[in-house]
PDB file of C-alpha atoms and ligand atoms in Angstrom:
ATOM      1  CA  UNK N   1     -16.866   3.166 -13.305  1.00  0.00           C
ATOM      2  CA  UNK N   2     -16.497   0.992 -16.375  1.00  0.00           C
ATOM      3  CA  UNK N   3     -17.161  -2.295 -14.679  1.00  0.00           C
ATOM      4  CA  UNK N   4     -20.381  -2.522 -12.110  1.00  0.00           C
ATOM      5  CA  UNK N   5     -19.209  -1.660  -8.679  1.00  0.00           C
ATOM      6  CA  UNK N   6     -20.280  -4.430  -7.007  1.00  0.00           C
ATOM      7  CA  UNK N   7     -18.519  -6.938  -9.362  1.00  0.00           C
ATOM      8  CA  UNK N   8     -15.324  -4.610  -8.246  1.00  0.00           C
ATOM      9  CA  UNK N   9     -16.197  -5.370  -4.602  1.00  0.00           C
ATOM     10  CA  UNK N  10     -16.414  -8.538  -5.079  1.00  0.00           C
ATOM     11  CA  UNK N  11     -12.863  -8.290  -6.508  1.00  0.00           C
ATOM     12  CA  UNK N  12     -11.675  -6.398  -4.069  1.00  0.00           C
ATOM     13  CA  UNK N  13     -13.123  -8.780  -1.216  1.00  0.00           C
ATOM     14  CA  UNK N  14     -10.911 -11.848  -3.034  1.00  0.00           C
ATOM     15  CA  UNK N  15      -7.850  -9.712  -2.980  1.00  0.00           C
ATOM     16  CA  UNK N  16      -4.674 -10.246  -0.967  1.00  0.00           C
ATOM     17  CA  UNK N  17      -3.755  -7.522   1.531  1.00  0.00           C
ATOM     18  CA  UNK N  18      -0.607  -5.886   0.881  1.00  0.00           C
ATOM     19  CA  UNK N  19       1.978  -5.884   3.913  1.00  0.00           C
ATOM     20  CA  UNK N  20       4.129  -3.620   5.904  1.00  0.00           C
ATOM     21  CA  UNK N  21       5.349  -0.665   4.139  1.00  0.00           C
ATOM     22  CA  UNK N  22       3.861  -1.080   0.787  1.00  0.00           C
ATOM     23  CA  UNK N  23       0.298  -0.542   2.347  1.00  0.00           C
ATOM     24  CA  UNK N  24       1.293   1.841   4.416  1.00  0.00           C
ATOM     25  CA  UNK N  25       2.645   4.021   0.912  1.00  0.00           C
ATOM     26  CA  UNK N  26      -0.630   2.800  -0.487  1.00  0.00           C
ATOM     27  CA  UNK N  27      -3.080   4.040   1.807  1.00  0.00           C
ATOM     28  CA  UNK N  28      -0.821   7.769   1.899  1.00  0.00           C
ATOM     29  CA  UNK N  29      -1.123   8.102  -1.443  1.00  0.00           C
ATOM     30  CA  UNK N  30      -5.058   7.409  -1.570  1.00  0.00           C
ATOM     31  CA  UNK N  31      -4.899   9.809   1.490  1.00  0.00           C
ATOM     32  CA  UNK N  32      -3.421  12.490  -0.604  1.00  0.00           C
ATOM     33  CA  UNK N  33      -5.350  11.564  -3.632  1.00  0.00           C
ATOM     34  CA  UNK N  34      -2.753  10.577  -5.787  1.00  0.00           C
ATOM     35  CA  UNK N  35      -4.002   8.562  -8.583  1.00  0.00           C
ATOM     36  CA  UNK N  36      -2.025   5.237  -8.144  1.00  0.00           C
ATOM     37  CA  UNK N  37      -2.942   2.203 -10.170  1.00  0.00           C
ATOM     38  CA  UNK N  38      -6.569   0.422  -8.517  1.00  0.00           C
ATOM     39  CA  UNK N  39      -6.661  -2.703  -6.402  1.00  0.00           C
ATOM     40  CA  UNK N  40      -7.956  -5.091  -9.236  1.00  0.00           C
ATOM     41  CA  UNK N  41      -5.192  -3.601 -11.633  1.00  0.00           C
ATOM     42  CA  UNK N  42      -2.288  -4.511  -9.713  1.00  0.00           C
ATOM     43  CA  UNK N  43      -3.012  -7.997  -9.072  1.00  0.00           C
ATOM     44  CA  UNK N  44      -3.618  -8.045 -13.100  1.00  0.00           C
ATOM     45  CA  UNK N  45      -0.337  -6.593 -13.148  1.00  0.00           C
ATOM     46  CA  UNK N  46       1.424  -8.570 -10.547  1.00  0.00           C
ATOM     47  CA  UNK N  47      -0.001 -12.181 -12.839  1.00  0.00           C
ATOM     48  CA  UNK N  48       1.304 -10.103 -15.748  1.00  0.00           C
ATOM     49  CA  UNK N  49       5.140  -9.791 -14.499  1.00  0.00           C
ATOM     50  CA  UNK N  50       4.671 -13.553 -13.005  1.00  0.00           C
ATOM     51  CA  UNK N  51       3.939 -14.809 -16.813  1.00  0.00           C
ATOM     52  CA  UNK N  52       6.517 -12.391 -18.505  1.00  0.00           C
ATOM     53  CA  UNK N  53       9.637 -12.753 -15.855  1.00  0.00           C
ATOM     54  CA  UNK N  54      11.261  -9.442 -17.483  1.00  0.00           C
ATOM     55  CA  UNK N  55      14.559  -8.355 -16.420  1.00  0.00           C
ATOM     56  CA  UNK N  56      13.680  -4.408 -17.230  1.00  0.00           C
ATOM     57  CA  UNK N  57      11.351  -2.650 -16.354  1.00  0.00           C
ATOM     58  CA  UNK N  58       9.909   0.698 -18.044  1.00  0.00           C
ATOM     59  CA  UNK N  59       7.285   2.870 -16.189  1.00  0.00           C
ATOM     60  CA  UNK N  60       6.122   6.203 -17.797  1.00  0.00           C
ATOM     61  CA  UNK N  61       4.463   8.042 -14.396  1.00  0.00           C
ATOM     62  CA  UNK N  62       6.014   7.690 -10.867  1.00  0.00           C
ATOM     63  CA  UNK N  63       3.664   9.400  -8.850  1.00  0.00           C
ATOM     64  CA  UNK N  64       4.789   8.855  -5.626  1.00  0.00           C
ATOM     65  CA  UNK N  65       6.495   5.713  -5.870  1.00  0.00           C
ATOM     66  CA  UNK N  66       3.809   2.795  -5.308  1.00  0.00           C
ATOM     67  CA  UNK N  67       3.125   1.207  -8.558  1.00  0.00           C
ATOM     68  CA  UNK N  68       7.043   0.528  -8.832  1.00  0.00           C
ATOM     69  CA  UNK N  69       7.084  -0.655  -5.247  1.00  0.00           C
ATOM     70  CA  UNK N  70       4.141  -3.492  -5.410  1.00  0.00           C
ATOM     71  CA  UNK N  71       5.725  -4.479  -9.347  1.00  0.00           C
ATOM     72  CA  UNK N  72       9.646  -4.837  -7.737  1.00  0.00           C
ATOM     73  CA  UNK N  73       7.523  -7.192  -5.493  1.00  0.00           C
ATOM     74  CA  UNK N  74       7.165  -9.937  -8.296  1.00  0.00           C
ATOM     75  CA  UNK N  75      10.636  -9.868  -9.975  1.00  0.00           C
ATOM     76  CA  UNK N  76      13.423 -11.340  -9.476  1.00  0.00           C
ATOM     77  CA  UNK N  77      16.368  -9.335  -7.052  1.00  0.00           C
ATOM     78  CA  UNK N  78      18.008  -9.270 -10.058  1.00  0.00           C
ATOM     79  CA  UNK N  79      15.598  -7.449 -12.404  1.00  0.00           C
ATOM     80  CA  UNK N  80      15.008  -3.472 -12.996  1.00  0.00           C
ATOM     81  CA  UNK N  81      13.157  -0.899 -12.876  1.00  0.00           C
ATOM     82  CA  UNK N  82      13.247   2.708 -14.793  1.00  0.00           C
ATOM     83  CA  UNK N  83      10.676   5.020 -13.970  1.00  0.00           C
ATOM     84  CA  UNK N  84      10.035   8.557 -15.184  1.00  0.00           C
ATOM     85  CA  UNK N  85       7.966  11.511 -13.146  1.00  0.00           C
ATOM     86  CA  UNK N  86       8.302  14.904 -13.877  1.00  0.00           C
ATOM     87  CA  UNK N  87       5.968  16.869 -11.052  1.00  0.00           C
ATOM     88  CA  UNK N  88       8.773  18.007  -7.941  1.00  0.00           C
ATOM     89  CA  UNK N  89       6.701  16.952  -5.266  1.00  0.00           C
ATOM     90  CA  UNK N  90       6.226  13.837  -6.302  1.00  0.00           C
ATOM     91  CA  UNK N  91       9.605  12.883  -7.382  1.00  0.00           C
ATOM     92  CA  UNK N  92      10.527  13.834  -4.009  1.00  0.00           C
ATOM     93  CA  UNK N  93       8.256  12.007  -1.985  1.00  0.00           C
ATOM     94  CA  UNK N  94       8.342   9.165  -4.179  1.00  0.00           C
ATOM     95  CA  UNK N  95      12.377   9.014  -3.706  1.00  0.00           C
ATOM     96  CA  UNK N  96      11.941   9.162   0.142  1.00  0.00           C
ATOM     97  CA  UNK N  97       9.571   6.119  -0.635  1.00  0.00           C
ATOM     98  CA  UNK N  98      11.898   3.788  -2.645  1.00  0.00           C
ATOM     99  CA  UNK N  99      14.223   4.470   0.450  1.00  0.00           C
ATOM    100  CA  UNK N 100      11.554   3.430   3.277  1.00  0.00           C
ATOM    101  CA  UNK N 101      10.807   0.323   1.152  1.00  0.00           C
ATOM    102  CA  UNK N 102      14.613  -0.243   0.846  1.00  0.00           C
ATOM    103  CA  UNK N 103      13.702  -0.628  -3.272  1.00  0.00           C
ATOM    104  CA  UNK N 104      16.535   2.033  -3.971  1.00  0.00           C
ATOM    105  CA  UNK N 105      18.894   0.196  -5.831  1.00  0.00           C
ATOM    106  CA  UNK N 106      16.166  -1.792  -8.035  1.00  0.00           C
ATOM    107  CA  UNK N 107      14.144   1.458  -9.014  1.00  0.00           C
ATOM    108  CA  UNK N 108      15.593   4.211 -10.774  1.00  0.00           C
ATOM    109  CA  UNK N 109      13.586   7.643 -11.202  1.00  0.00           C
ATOM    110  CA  UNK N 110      14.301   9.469 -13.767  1.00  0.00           C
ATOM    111  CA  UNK N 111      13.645  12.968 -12.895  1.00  0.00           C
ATOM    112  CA  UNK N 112      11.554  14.874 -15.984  1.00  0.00           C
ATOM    113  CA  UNK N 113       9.711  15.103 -18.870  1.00  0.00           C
ATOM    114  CA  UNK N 114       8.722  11.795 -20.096  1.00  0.00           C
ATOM    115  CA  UNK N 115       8.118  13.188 -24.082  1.00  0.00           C
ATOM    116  CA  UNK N 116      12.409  13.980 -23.432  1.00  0.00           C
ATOM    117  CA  UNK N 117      13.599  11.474 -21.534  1.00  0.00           C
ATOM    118  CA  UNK N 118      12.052   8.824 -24.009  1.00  0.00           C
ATOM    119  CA  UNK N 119      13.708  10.509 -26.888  1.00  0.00           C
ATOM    120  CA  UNK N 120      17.065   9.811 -25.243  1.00  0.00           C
ATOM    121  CA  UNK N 121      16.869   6.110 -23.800  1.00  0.00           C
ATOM    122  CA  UNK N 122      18.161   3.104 -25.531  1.00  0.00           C
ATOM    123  CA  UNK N 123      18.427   0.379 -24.657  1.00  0.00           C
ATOM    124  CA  UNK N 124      15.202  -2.282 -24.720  1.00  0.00           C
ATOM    125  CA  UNK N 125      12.731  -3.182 -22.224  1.00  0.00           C
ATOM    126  CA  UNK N 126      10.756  -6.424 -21.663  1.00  0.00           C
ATOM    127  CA  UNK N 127       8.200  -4.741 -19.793  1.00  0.00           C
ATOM    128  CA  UNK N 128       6.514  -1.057 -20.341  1.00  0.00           C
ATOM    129  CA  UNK N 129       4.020   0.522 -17.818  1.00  0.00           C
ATOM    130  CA  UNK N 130       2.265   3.612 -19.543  1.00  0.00           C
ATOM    131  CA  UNK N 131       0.710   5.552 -17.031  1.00  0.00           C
ATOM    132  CA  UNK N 132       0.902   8.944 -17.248  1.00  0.00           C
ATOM    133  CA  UNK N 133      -0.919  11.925 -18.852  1.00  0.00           C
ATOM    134  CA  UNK N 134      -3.610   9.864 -20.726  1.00  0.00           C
ATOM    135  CA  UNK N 135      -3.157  13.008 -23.891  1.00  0.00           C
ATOM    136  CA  UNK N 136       0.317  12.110 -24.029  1.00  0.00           C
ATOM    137  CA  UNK N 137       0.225   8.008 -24.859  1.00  0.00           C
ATOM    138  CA  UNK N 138       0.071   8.821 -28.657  1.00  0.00           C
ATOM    139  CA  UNK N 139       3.339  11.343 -28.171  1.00  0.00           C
ATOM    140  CA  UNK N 140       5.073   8.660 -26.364  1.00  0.00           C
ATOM    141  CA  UNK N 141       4.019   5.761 -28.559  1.00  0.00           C
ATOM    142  CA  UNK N 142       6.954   5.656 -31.205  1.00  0.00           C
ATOM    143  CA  UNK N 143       9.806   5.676 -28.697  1.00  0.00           C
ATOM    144  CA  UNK N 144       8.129   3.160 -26.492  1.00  0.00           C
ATOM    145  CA  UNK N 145       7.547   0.863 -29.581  1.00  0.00           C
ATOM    146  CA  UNK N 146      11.441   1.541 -30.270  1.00  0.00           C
ATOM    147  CA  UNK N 147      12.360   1.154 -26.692  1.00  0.00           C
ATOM    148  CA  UNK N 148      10.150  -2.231 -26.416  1.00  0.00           C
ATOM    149  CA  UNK N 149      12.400  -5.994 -26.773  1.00  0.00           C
ATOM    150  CA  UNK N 150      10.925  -8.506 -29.381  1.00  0.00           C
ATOM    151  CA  UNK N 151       8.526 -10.100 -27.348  1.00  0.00           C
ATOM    152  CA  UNK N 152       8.032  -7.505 -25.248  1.00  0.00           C
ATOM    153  CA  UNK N 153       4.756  -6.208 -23.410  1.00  0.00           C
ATOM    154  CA  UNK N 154       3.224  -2.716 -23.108  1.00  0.00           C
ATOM    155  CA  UNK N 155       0.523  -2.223 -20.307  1.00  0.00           C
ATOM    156  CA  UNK N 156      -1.427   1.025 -20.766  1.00  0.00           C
ATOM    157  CA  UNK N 157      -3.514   2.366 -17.981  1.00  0.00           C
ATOM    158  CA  UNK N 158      -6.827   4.221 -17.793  1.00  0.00           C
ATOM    159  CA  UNK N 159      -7.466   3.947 -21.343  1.00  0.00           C
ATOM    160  CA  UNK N 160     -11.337   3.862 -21.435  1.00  0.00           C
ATOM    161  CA  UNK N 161     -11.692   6.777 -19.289  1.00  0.00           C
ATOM    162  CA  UNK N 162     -14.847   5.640 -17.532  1.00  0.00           C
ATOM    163  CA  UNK N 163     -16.701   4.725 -20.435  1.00  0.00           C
ATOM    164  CA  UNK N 164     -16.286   8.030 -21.956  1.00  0.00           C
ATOM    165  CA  UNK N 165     -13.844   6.879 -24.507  1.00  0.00           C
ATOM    166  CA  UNK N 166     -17.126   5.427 -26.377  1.00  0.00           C
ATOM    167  CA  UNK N 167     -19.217   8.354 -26.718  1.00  0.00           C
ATOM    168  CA  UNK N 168     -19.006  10.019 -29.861  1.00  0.00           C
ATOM    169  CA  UNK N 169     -16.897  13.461 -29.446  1.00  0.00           C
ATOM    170  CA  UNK N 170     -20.078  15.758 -30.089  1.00  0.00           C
ATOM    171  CA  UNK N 171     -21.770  14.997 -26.701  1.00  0.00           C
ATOM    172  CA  UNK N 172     -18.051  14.755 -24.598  1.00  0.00           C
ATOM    173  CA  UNK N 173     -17.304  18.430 -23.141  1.00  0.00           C
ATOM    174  CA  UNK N 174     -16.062  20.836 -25.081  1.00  0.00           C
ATOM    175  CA  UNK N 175     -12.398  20.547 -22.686  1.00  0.00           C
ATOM    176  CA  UNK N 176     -12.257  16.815 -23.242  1.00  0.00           C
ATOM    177  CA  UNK N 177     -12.067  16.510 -26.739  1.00  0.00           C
ATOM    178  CA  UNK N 178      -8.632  16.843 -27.197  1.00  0.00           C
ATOM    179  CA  UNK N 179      -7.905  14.164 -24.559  1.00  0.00           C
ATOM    180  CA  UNK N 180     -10.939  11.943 -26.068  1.00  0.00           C
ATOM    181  CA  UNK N 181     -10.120  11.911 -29.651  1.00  0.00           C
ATOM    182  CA  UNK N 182      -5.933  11.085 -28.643  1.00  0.00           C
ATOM    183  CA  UNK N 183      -7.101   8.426 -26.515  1.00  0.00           C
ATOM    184  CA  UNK N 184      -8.784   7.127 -29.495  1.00  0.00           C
ATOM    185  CA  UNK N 185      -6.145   7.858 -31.807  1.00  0.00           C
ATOM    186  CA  UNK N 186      -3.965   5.862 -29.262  1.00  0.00           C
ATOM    187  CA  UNK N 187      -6.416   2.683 -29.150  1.00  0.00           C
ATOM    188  CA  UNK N 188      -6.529   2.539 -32.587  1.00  0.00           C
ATOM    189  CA  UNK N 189      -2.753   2.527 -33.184  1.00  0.00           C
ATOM    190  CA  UNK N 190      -2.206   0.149 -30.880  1.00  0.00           C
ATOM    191  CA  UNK N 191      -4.711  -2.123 -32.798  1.00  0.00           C
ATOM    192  CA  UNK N 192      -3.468  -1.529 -35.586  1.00  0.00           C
ATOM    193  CA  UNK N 193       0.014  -1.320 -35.260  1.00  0.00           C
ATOM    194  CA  UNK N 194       2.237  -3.453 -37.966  1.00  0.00           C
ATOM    195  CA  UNK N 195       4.614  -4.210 -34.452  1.00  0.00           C
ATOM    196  CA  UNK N 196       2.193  -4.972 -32.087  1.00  0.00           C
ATOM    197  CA  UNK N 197      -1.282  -7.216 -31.047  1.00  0.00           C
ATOM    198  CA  UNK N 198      -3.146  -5.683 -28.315  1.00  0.00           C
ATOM    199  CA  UNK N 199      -6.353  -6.645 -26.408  1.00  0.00           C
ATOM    200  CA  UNK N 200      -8.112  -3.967 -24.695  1.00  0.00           C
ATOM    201  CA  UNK N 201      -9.861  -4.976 -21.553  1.00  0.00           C
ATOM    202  CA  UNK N 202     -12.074  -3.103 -19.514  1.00  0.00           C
ATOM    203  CA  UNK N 203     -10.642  -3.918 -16.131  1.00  0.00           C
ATOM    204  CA  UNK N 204     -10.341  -0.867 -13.331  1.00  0.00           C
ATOM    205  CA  UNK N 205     -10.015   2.373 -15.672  1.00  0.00           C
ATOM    206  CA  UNK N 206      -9.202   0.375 -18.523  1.00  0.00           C
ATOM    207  CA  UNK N 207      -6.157  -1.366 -19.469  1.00  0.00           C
ATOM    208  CA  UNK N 208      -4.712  -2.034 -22.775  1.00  0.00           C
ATOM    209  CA  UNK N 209      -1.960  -5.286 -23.019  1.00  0.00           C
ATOM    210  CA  UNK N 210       0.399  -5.055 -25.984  1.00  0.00           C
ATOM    211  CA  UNK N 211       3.040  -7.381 -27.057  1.00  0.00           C
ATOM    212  CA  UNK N 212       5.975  -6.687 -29.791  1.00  0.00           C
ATOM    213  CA  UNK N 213       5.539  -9.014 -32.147  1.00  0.00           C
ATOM    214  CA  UNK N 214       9.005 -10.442 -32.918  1.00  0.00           C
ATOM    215  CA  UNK N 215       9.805  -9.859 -36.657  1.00  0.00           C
TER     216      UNK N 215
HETATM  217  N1  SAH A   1       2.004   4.731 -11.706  1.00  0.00           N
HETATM  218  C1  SAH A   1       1.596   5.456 -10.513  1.00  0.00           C
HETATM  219  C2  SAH A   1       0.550   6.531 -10.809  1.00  0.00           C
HETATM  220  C3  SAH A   1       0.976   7.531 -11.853  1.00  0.00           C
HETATM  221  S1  SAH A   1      -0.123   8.921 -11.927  1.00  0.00           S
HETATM  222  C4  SAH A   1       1.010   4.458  -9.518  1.00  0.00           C
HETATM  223  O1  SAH A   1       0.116   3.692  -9.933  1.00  0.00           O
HETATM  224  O2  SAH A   1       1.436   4.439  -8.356  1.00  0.00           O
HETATM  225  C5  SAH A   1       0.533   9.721 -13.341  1.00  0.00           C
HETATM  226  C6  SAH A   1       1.822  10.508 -13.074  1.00  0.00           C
HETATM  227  O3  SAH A   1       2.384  10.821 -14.345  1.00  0.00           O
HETATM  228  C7  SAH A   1       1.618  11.829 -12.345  1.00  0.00           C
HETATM  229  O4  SAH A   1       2.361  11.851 -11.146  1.00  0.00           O
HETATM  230  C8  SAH A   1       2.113  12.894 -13.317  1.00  0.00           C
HETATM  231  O5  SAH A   1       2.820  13.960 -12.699  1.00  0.00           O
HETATM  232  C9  SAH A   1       3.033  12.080 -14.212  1.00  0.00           C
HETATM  233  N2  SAH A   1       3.191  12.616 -15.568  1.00  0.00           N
HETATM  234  C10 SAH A   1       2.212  13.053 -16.390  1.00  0.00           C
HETATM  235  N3  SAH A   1       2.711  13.446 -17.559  1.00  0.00           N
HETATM  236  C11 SAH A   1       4.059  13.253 -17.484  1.00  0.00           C
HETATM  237  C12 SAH A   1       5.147  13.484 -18.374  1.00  0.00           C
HETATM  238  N4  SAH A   1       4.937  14.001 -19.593  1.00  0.00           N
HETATM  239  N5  SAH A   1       6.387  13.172 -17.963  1.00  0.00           N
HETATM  240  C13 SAH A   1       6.604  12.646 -16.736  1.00  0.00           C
HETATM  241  N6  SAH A   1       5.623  12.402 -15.849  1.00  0.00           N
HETATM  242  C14 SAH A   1       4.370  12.717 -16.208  1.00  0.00           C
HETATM  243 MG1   MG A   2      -3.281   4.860 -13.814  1.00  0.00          MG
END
């Protein structure tokens, strides 16, 4: 927990309920401990598409399907959204999901490696969701920048890994490093980046809110 629990209660205890189906996926997936985006993130999210209005959508980690539903929520019927997963059973379940939340024609999942797929789209995108393997944001980084209109805004997710992110890499576990000092690597590229301006705010896991400057 980055943020004190009971200031994400309170949170919480402000939040809107979602309805029908999209709860329904929600609570499945906490059931099955998939790691879909937290309460206080998605309404972040959901102000974030309200601002931005983008037509397409980019999301880098599927899961199962939710994050894609509650964001086609707060676009227009007209806008869309890409998403990539590469683990089977997810891909399939989240599939049979667009289809229960009749979202199949707005979402498309793009079946595979992210690192690949990335490599191959063109195109540009108003709006990027990064939220997949937290050692792989500095791999995707260049293509996303590519892949990202003038104007356009990157969201990053989990990117202060409870707090650990801060400690200095001799006292985080020997298996974290790699993961720690790439998540660092990543922060400090998207700071510094000649393309973009990023805040980092320590919301849920940690969220990171880029925008492609427009030169
Ligand atoms: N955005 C989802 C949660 C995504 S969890 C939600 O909030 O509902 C992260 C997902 O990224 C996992 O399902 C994992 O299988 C997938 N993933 C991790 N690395 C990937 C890669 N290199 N290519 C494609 N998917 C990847
Ligand atoms: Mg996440």
């Amino acid at each position: 927990m980055i943020v004190e629990e009971r200031i994400t209660s309170f949170i919480h205890s402000m939040s809107e309920e979602n309805e029908g189906i999209v709860e329904e996926i929600r609570r499945e997936a906490l059931a099955d401990e998939v790691p879909i985006i937290r309460l206080e993130t998605q309404e972040w999210i959901k102000t974030m598409l309200l601002v931005k209005q983008p037509m397409r959508i980019l999301e880098v980690g599927t899961a199962v399907g939710y994050s894609a539903i509650y964001m086609s929520q707060y676009i227009s019927p007209e806008s869309r959204i890409t998403t990539i997963e590469k683990w089977k059973p997810r891909i399939e379940q989240a599939k049979k999901n667009f289809v229960r939340a009749n979202k199949q024609d707005q979402i498309t999942l793009l079946e595979g490696d992210a690192a690949e797929w990335l490599a191959k789209l063109d195109g540009s995108y108003d709006f990027i969701f990064m939220d997949a393997a937290k050692g792989q944001y500095i791999h995707f980084l260049p293509d996303v920048i590519r892949l990202l209109a003038p104007n356009g805004v990157l969201i990053s997710d989990n990117v202060l890994q409870d707090g650990e992110i801060l400690d200095s890499k001799f006292v985080v576990e020997r298996r974290n490093r790699t993961i720690h000092s790439r998540m660092r690597e990543y922060l400090y590229t998207l700071k510094h980046h000649e393309a973009l301006e990023t805040s980092i705010i320590p919301l849920g896991d940690g969220v990171a809110l880029s925008v492609k400057r427009d030169c």
